Amino acid sequence: QPDDRGLIGDVPVLRVTRQGPQALHFVPAALEPGAEVLLSLDWERRFDHMQQHSGQHLITAIAEQMFGFKTTSWELGRQRSLIELDTPLVTAEQIEALERTVNEKIRDRVPVTVRELAADDPEIETVRSRGLPDDHVGPVRVVDIEGIDSNMCCGTHVSNLSDLQVIKLLGTEKGKKNKTNLVFLSGNRVLKSIEQSHNTEKALTSLLKNGPGEHIEAVRRLQSSVKLLQKNNLNLLRDMAVLIARDFKSKPSPGQLFVLHRKEGDSEFMNIIANEIGTEETLLFLTVGDEKEAGLFLLAGPVEAVENLGPRVAELLGGKGAGKRGRFQGKASKMNRRGEVQALLHEFISHRSP
């Protein structure tokens, strides 16, 4: 269970850990020894942890009673919690029955009590436990859900199952070998989840211009339209790349350097241009993406020239790349430095030309 937070006087507590019998509080400022202070607990955080932890005890106990599923570990997460069950499969019918039963226990207002036993008390052997820490000292704490569960635990819990309000099992995820993770929400987290879902539903209703029952089909139609548009756009880009290359080659004196930037292009767009123009005599510097920030680049041309210039081009553009057989391409983070690259290439060509 995560630690508590709050204030010591007006100094915030950043973290609490246990060291033997001591609770160590981490604070950002020194405290005056001997001073009388008011301790203020972050109750919302504490109560949330109480609801999730007691909810886990209840789910664990009922899952074992109903189906023989033993809990091997659990995680109290920030938004949802997981219980690792020692079974390779939990069916939808079992999840439904388990959820129905734990919520019946909540409505029955079953008491939850805490008692302390001496470390050598033989009753310790009768309670559910994962064992004591090596540095444990003092009495052993046992949490009882009346008539349902008796469990060795050092966490904070509600005093009655009615304080859990409700438990929602969200389904399962694949766990470690031959184990299943059961995902759940308890208490106020269920209410927050419903609120978030309702806000999302309202936003989608406004955007999609239809009711909640039609959202899924509307999104499917949009996805289909987007795929078709992407396919058409890709075909147009390919055709455009061919036309750009042919236009360059049709000039009486094409020149030794070809430079082009296109925001909506991609790697295939650049390579088509390079293939169509040919790189035996012409040096090509092609870029796509954001004009001032991140994007892709391709340097193509005579093998020796590209091997010499490729790493320098990548460095100027704040990116990384690799190449072979007269092509060097990669990602760039500083596309606004394309002018510096062009200057470098012009200088290279002027020194190479007779």
Tab-separated table of C-alpha atoms in Angstrom:
chain	number	residue	atom	x	y	z
A	1	GLN	CA	0.000	0.000	0.000
A	2	PRO	CA	1.376	3.471	-0.849
A	3	ASP	CA	2.405	5.670	2.078
A	4	ASP	CA	0.389	8.488	3.641
A	5	ARG	CA	1.033	12.167	2.937
A	6	GLY	CA	0.187	15.350	4.807
A	7	LEU	CA	1.790	18.083	6.916
A	8	ILE	CA	3.933	18.269	10.063
A	9	GLY	CA	2.989	21.760	11.163
A	10	ASP	CA	3.264	23.595	7.852
A	11	VAL	CA	6.008	21.332	6.444
A	12	PRO	CA	4.782	18.866	3.787
A	13	VAL	CA	5.597	15.170	4.132
A	14	LEU	CA	7.084	13.966	0.844
A	15	ARG	CA	7.410	10.275	1.681
A	16	VAL	CA	7.097	7.822	4.570
A	17	THR	CA	8.994	4.543	4.863
A	18	ARG	CA	9.313	1.917	7.578
A	19	GLN	CA	12.594	0.950	9.181
A	20	GLY	CA	11.967	-1.724	11.780
A	21	PRO	CA	9.486	-0.228	14.278
A	22	GLN	CA	10.154	3.347	13.123
A	23	ALA	CA	8.243	5.370	10.536
A	24	LEU	CA	10.705	7.629	8.707
A	25	HIS	CA	9.213	10.869	7.374
A	26	PHE	CA	10.967	12.680	4.527
A	27	VAL	CA	10.428	16.452	4.583
A	28	PRO	CA	11.920	19.349	2.555
A	29	ALA	CA	12.853	21.465	5.595
A	30	ALA	CA	14.355	20.854	9.017
A	31	LEU	CA	12.037	20.477	12.011
A	32	GLU	CA	12.841	21.950	15.419
A	33	PRO	CA	13.458	19.147	17.956
A	34	GLY	CA	10.992	19.216	20.825
A	35	ALA	CA	8.543	21.552	19.087
A	36	GLU	CA	4.830	20.803	19.428
A	37	VAL	CA	3.253	20.394	15.991
A	38	LEU	CA	-0.116	19.587	14.477
A	39	LEU	CA	-0.080	16.571	12.173
A	40	SER	CA	-2.454	16.936	9.208
A	41	LEU	CA	-3.280	13.855	7.139
A	42	ASP	CA	-4.184	13.902	3.444
A	43	TRP	CA	-7.485	12.155	4.157
A	44	GLU	CA	-8.627	11.846	0.534
A	45	ARG	CA	-5.471	9.877	-0.300
A	46	ARG	CA	-5.715	7.772	2.878
A	47	PHE	CA	-9.415	6.929	2.387
A	48	ASP	CA	-8.801	6.003	-1.254
A	49	HIS	CA	-6.089	3.571	-0.174
A	50	MET	CA	-8.376	2.170	2.548
A	51	GLN	CA	-11.130	1.501	0.010
A	52	GLN	CA	-8.795	-0.176	-2.482
A	53	HIS	CA	-6.989	-2.268	0.157
A	54	SER	CA	-10.137	-3.494	1.894
A	55	GLY	CA	-11.633	-4.122	-1.537
A	56	GLN	CA	-8.650	-6.302	-2.397
A	57	HIS	CA	-9.039	-8.329	0.814
A	58	LEU	CA	-12.721	-8.918	0.014
A	59	ILE	CA	-12.143	-9.870	-3.646
A	60	THR	CA	-9.245	-12.147	-2.716
A	61	ALA	CA	-11.256	-13.980	-0.059
A	62	ILE	CA	-14.378	-14.446	-2.215
A	63	ALA	CA	-12.374	-15.486	-5.314
A	64	GLU	CA	-10.721	-18.258	-3.286
A	65	GLN	CA	-13.981	-19.358	-1.648
A	66	MET	CA	-15.964	-19.463	-4.905
A	67	PHE	CA	-13.400	-20.716	-7.422
A	68	GLY	CA	-10.266	-21.715	-5.485
A	69	PHE	CA	-8.292	-18.847	-7.067
A	70	LYS	CA	-5.462	-17.919	-4.702
A	71	THR	CA	-3.992	-14.408	-4.713
A	72	THR	CA	-0.205	-14.397	-5.165
A	73	SER	CA	0.314	-10.593	-5.207
A	74	TRP	CA	-1.507	-7.333	-5.842
A	75	GLU	CA	-0.790	-3.737	-6.829
A	76	LEU	CA	-2.576	-0.613	-5.620
A	77	GLY	CA	-2.163	1.688	-8.603
A	78	ARG	CA	-2.871	5.391	-8.939
A	79	GLN	CA	-5.957	4.878	-11.108
A	80	ARG	CA	-6.734	1.175	-10.935
A	81	SER	CA	-5.573	-1.860	-8.982
A	82	LEU	CA	-4.546	-5.393	-9.950
A	83	ILE	CA	-4.884	-8.716	-8.145
A	84	GLU	CA	-2.643	-11.509	-9.415
A	85	LEU	CA	-4.588	-14.766	-9.312
A	86	ASP	CA	-2.890	-18.145	-9.464
A	87	THR	CA	-4.903	-19.380	-12.442
A	88	PRO	CA	-4.293	-19.199	-16.203
A	89	LEU	CA	-7.904	-18.240	-16.958
A	90	VAL	CA	-10.837	-16.396	-15.401
A	91	THR	CA	-13.998	-16.534	-17.496
A	92	ALA	CA	-16.446	-13.682	-18.053
A	93	GLU	CA	-19.093	-15.675	-16.152
A	94	GLN	CA	-16.759	-16.074	-13.157
A	95	ILE	CA	-15.973	-12.337	-13.161
A	96	GLU	CA	-19.692	-11.516	-13.223
A	97	ALA	CA	-20.446	-13.923	-10.346
A	98	LEU	CA	-17.499	-12.642	-8.311
A	99	GLU	CA	-18.516	-8.998	-8.784
A	100	ARG	CA	-22.115	-9.762	-7.832
A	101	THR	CA	-21.047	-11.582	-4.652
A	102	VAL	CA	-18.569	-8.960	-3.364
A	103	ASN	CA	-21.167	-6.226	-3.835
A	104	GLU	CA	-23.710	-8.321	-1.918
A	105	LYS	CA	-21.235	-8.411	1.000
A	106	ILE	CA	-20.903	-4.615	0.783
A	107	ARG	CA	-24.696	-4.224	0.993
A	108	ASP	CA	-24.710	-6.605	3.986
A	109	ARG	CA	-22.653	-4.012	5.912
A	110	VAL	CA	-20.147	-6.609	7.146
A	111	PRO	CA	-17.862	-5.248	9.938
A	112	VAL	CA	-14.091	-5.028	9.434
A	113	THR	CA	-11.966	-5.188	12.602
A	114	VAL	CA	-8.282	-5.027	13.454
A	115	ARG	CA	-6.622	-6.996	16.245
A	116	GLU	CA	-3.063	-7.533	17.403
A	117	LEU	CA	-1.572	-10.901	18.315
A	118	ALA	CA	1.688	-11.757	19.995
A	119	ALA	CA	4.319	-13.018	17.590
A	120	ASP	CA	4.216	-16.498	19.209
A	121	ASP	CA	0.405	-16.745	19.332
A	122	PRO	CA	-0.619	-20.084	17.702
A	123	GLU	CA	-3.668	-18.368	16.170
A	124	ILE	CA	-1.304	-16.666	13.700
A	125	GLU	CA	-1.056	-19.993	11.900
A	126	THR	CA	-4.787	-19.887	11.121
A	127	VAL	CA	-4.857	-16.521	9.331
A	128	ARG	CA	-4.035	-15.871	5.692
A	129	SER	CA	-0.528	-14.494	5.317
A	130	ARG	CA	2.384	-13.986	2.952
A	131	GLY	CA	4.806	-14.019	5.879
A	132	LEU	CA	6.351	-11.335	8.065
A	133	PRO	CA	9.193	-9.017	6.972
A	134	ASP	CA	12.635	-9.977	8.280
A	135	ASP	CA	12.878	-6.755	10.304
A	136	HIS	CA	9.416	-7.051	11.909
A	137	VAL	CA	9.209	-6.325	15.642
A	138	GLY	CA	6.301	-6.169	18.082
A	139	PRO	CA	2.782	-7.608	17.796
A	140	VAL	CA	1.304	-9.053	14.625
A	141	ARG	CA	-1.630	-7.144	13.105
A	142	VAL	CA	-4.593	-9.101	11.768
A	143	VAL	CA	-7.481	-7.639	9.732
A	144	ASP	CA	-10.783	-9.530	9.950
A	145	ILE	CA	-13.776	-9.241	7.620
A	146	GLU	CA	-16.419	-10.860	9.820
A	147	GLY	CA	-17.263	-14.358	8.648
A	148	ILE	CA	-15.346	-13.906	5.382
A	149	ASP	CA	-11.615	-13.414	5.872
A	150	SER	CA	-8.832	-13.176	8.444
A	151	ASN	CA	-5.617	-11.773	7.060
A	152	MET	CA	-2.252	-10.639	8.442
A	153	CYS	CA	-1.855	-7.046	7.193
A	154	CYS	CA	-0.174	-3.748	8.097
A	155	GLY	CA	-2.318	-1.591	5.785
A	156	THR	CA	-5.155	0.822	6.528
A	157	HIS	CA	-8.737	-0.416	6.125
A	158	VAL	CA	-12.352	0.658	6.396
A	159	SER	CA	-14.303	-0.313	9.534
A	160	ASN	CA	-17.279	-1.687	7.591
A	161	LEU	CA	-17.636	-3.026	4.057
A	162	SER	CA	-20.391	-0.477	3.441
A	163	ASP	CA	-17.622	2.152	3.304
A	164	LEU	CA	-16.461	0.537	0.059
A	165	GLN	CA	-19.721	1.708	-1.594
A	166	VAL	CA	-19.230	-0.514	-4.654
A	167	ILE	CA	-16.610	-2.637	-6.413
A	168	LYS	CA	-16.295	-2.826	-10.178
A	169	LEU	CA	-14.262	-5.587	-11.817
A	170	LEU	CA	-12.927	-4.225	-15.113
A	171	GLY	CA	-11.794	-7.563	-16.515
A	172	THR	CA	-8.538	-9.445	-16.713
A	173	GLU	CA	-5.105	-9.074	-18.250
A	174	LYS	CA	-2.520	-11.730	-18.988
A	175	GLY	CA	-0.166	-12.065	-16.027
A	176	LYS	CA	2.981	-14.035	-15.384
A	177	LYS	CA	3.200	-17.660	-16.469
A	178	ASN	CA	-0.088	-19.444	-15.709
A	179	LYS	CA	-1.421	-16.423	-13.782
A	180	THR	CA	-4.118	-13.829	-14.448
A	181	ASN	CA	-4.314	-10.183	-13.364
A	182	LEU	CA	-7.786	-9.117	-12.244
A	183	VAL	CA	-8.346	-5.351	-12.642
A	184	PHE	CA	-10.692	-3.595	-10.206
A	185	LEU	CA	-11.919	-0.259	-8.870
A	186	SER	CA	-13.385	0.315	-5.429
A	187	GLY	CA	-15.440	3.110	-3.837
A	188	ASN	CA	-14.835	6.651	-5.023
A	189	ARG	CA	-12.706	5.432	-7.919
A	190	VAL	CA	-15.825	3.880	-9.448
A	191	LEU	CA	-17.614	7.236	-9.216
A	192	LYS	CA	-14.671	9.067	-10.770
A	193	SER	CA	-14.478	6.510	-13.568
A	194	ILE	CA	-18.185	6.965	-14.337
A	195	GLU	CA	-17.747	10.746	-14.379
A	196	GLN	CA	-14.798	10.509	-16.776
A	197	SER	CA	-16.685	8.109	-19.031
A	198	HIS	CA	-19.739	10.381	-19.047
A	199	ASN	CA	-17.628	13.445	-19.948
A	200	THR	CA	-15.993	11.469	-22.748
A	201	GLU	CA	-19.415	10.345	-23.963
A	202	LYS	CA	-20.694	13.937	-24.036
A	203	ALA	CA	-17.614	15.118	-25.950
A	204	LEU	CA	-17.991	12.320	-28.516
A	205	THR	CA	-21.700	13.060	-28.904
A	206	SER	CA	-20.824	16.656	-29.747
A	207	LEU	CA	-18.020	15.730	-32.155
A	208	LEU	CA	-19.731	12.833	-33.926
A	209	LYS	CA	-23.197	14.446	-34.024
A	210	ASN	CA	-24.991	11.293	-32.910
A	211	GLY	CA	-26.046	9.423	-29.768
A	212	PRO	CA	-23.791	7.227	-27.566
A	213	GLY	CA	-25.241	4.052	-29.084
A	214	GLU	CA	-23.961	5.099	-32.521
A	215	HIS	CA	-20.473	6.224	-31.484
A	216	ILE	CA	-18.683	2.977	-32.337
A	217	GLU	CA	-20.145	2.732	-35.834
A	218	ALA	CA	-19.409	6.437	-36.455
A	219	VAL	CA	-15.760	5.981	-35.470
A	220	ARG	CA	-15.493	2.917	-37.726
A	221	ARG	CA	-16.775	4.955	-40.668
A	222	LEU	CA	-14.280	7.715	-39.891
A	223	GLN	CA	-11.428	5.232	-39.676
A	224	SER	CA	-12.430	3.762	-43.030
A	225	SER	CA	-12.554	7.239	-44.591
A	226	VAL	CA	-9.163	8.157	-43.144
A	227	LYS	CA	-7.588	4.964	-44.518
A	228	LEU	CA	-8.984	5.712	-47.966
A	229	LEU	CA	-7.754	9.314	-47.833
A	230	GLN	CA	-4.316	8.176	-46.670
A	231	LYS	CA	-4.146	5.695	-49.544
A	232	ASN	CA	-5.171	8.356	-52.078
A	233	ASN	CA	-2.733	10.842	-50.567
A	234	LEU	CA	0.082	8.314	-50.785
A	235	ASN	CA	-0.677	7.646	-54.443
A	236	LEU	CA	-0.709	11.387	-55.171
A	237	LEU	CA	2.607	11.838	-53.387
A	238	ARG	CA	4.146	9.044	-55.456
A	239	ASP	CA	2.875	10.608	-58.679
A	240	MET	CA	4.102	14.015	-57.568
A	241	ALA	CA	7.549	12.602	-56.765
A	242	VAL	CA	7.827	11.163	-60.278
A	243	LEU	CA	6.709	14.469	-61.892
A	244	ILE	CA	9.149	16.503	-59.761
A	245	ALA	CA	12.021	14.240	-60.808
A	246	ARG	CA	11.082	14.274	-64.497
A	247	ASP	CA	10.719	18.057	-64.474
A	248	PHE	CA	14.248	18.373	-63.090
A	249	LYS	CA	15.691	15.958	-65.654
A	250	SER	CA	13.927	17.693	-68.549
A	251	LYS	CA	15.893	20.907	-68.036
A	252	PRO	CA	18.743	21.580	-70.531
A	253	SER	CA	21.277	21.839	-67.721
A	254	PRO	CA	19.840	20.098	-64.658
A	255	GLY	CA	22.789	20.980	-62.452
A	256	GLN	CA	24.826	18.999	-59.972
A	257	LEU	CA	22.670	19.755	-56.908
A	258	PHE	CA	18.932	19.220	-56.354
A	259	VAL	CA	17.332	20.506	-53.129
A	260	LEU	CA	13.676	20.050	-52.136
A	261	HIS	CA	11.605	20.302	-48.947
A	262	ARG	CA	7.999	19.148	-48.719
A	263	LYS	CA	6.112	19.231	-45.433
A	264	GLU	CA	3.683	16.373	-46.152
A	265	GLY	CA	6.189	13.937	-47.709
A	266	ASP	CA	7.713	10.774	-46.279
A	267	SER	CA	10.742	8.513	-46.798
A	268	GLU	CA	9.190	6.787	-49.803
A	269	PHE	CA	8.493	10.181	-51.423
A	270	MET	CA	12.174	11.129	-51.134
A	271	ASN	CA	13.442	7.786	-52.378
A	272	ILE	CA	11.173	7.847	-55.443
A	273	ILE	CA	12.638	11.225	-56.421
A	274	ALA	CA	16.162	9.913	-55.900
A	275	ASN	CA	15.421	6.803	-57.981
A	276	GLU	CA	13.891	8.820	-60.845
A	277	ILE	CA	16.631	11.462	-61.010
A	278	GLY	CA	19.512	9.072	-60.579
A	279	THR	CA	22.413	9.763	-58.271
A	280	GLU	CA	25.475	8.975	-60.367
A	281	GLU	CA	26.123	12.637	-61.212
A	282	THR	CA	23.593	14.687	-59.199
A	283	LEU	CA	23.773	15.319	-55.457
A	284	LEU	CA	20.291	15.405	-53.884
A	285	PHE	CA	19.314	16.895	-50.517
A	286	LEU	CA	15.664	16.135	-49.728
A	287	THR	CA	13.719	16.863	-46.529
A	288	VAL	CA	10.138	16.309	-45.338
A	289	GLY	CA	8.254	17.302	-42.197
A	290	ASP	CA	8.127	20.449	-40.091
A	291	GLU	CA	10.064	23.300	-41.712
A	292	LYS	CA	11.652	24.471	-38.459
A	293	GLU	CA	11.593	21.529	-36.059
A	294	ALA	CA	11.581	17.756	-36.586
A	295	GLY	CA	11.524	15.848	-39.856
A	296	LEU	CA	13.302	13.393	-42.140
A	297	PHE	CA	16.186	13.940	-44.547
A	298	LEU	CA	17.835	12.099	-47.425
A	299	LEU	CA	21.211	12.818	-48.958
A	300	ALA	CA	21.794	10.889	-52.180
A	301	GLY	CA	24.454	11.063	-54.859
A	302	PRO	CA	27.874	9.737	-55.786
A	303	VAL	CA	28.966	7.178	-53.167
A	304	GLU	CA	32.174	8.957	-52.153
A	305	ALA	CA	30.422	12.309	-51.777
A	306	VAL	CA	27.595	10.887	-49.662
A	307	GLU	CA	29.981	8.965	-47.398
A	308	ASN	CA	31.909	12.196	-46.816
A	309	LEU	CA	28.947	14.527	-46.363
A	310	GLY	CA	26.261	12.310	-44.748
A	311	PRO	CA	27.449	12.442	-41.102
A	312	ARG	CA	28.116	16.185	-41.389
A	313	VAL	CA	24.608	16.801	-42.734
A	314	ALA	CA	23.096	14.795	-39.874
A	315	GLU	CA	25.139	16.757	-37.352
A	316	LEU	CA	24.053	20.118	-38.784
A	317	LEU	CA	20.386	19.052	-38.650
A	318	GLY	CA	20.689	17.808	-35.058
A	319	GLY	CA	19.792	14.302	-36.065
A	320	LYS	CA	21.016	10.786	-36.635
A	321	GLY	CA	21.234	8.719	-39.764
A	322	ALA	CA	22.863	5.883	-41.616
A	323	GLY	CA	23.547	5.013	-45.207
A	324	LYS	CA	25.013	2.777	-47.849
A	325	ARG	CA	25.527	2.717	-51.616
A	326	GLY	CA	25.228	6.455	-52.130
A	327	ARG	CA	22.305	7.195	-49.790
A	328	PHE	CA	22.327	8.599	-46.261
A	329	GLN	CA	19.007	9.188	-44.499
A	330	GLY	CA	17.670	9.708	-40.988
A	331	LYS	CA	15.729	11.872	-38.573
A	332	ALA	CA	16.441	15.552	-37.931
A	333	SER	CA	15.436	17.762	-34.996
A	334	LYS	CA	16.630	21.111	-36.403
A	335	MET	CA	15.105	21.479	-39.843
A	336	ASN	CA	15.572	25.251	-39.656
A	337	ARG	CA	19.269	24.631	-40.391
A	338	ARG	CA	18.607	23.349	-43.906
A	339	GLY	CA	20.193	26.525	-45.295
A	340	GLU	CA	23.490	25.644	-43.617
A	341	VAL	CA	23.373	22.208	-45.208
A	342	GLN	CA	22.755	23.729	-48.652
A	343	ALA	CA	25.744	26.049	-48.150
A	344	LEU	CA	27.879	23.036	-47.243
A	345	LEU	CA	26.758	21.157	-50.351
A	346	HIS	CA	27.325	24.162	-52.652
A	347	GLU	CA	30.814	24.557	-51.245
A	348	PHE	CA	31.507	20.853	-51.787
A	349	ILE	CA	30.339	21.005	-55.421
A	350	SER	CA	32.301	24.187	-56.175
A	351	HIS	CA	35.510	22.528	-54.969
A	352	ARG	CA	34.719	19.342	-56.883
A	353	SER	CA	33.866	21.077	-60.175
A	354	PRO	CA	36.676	21.775	-62.702
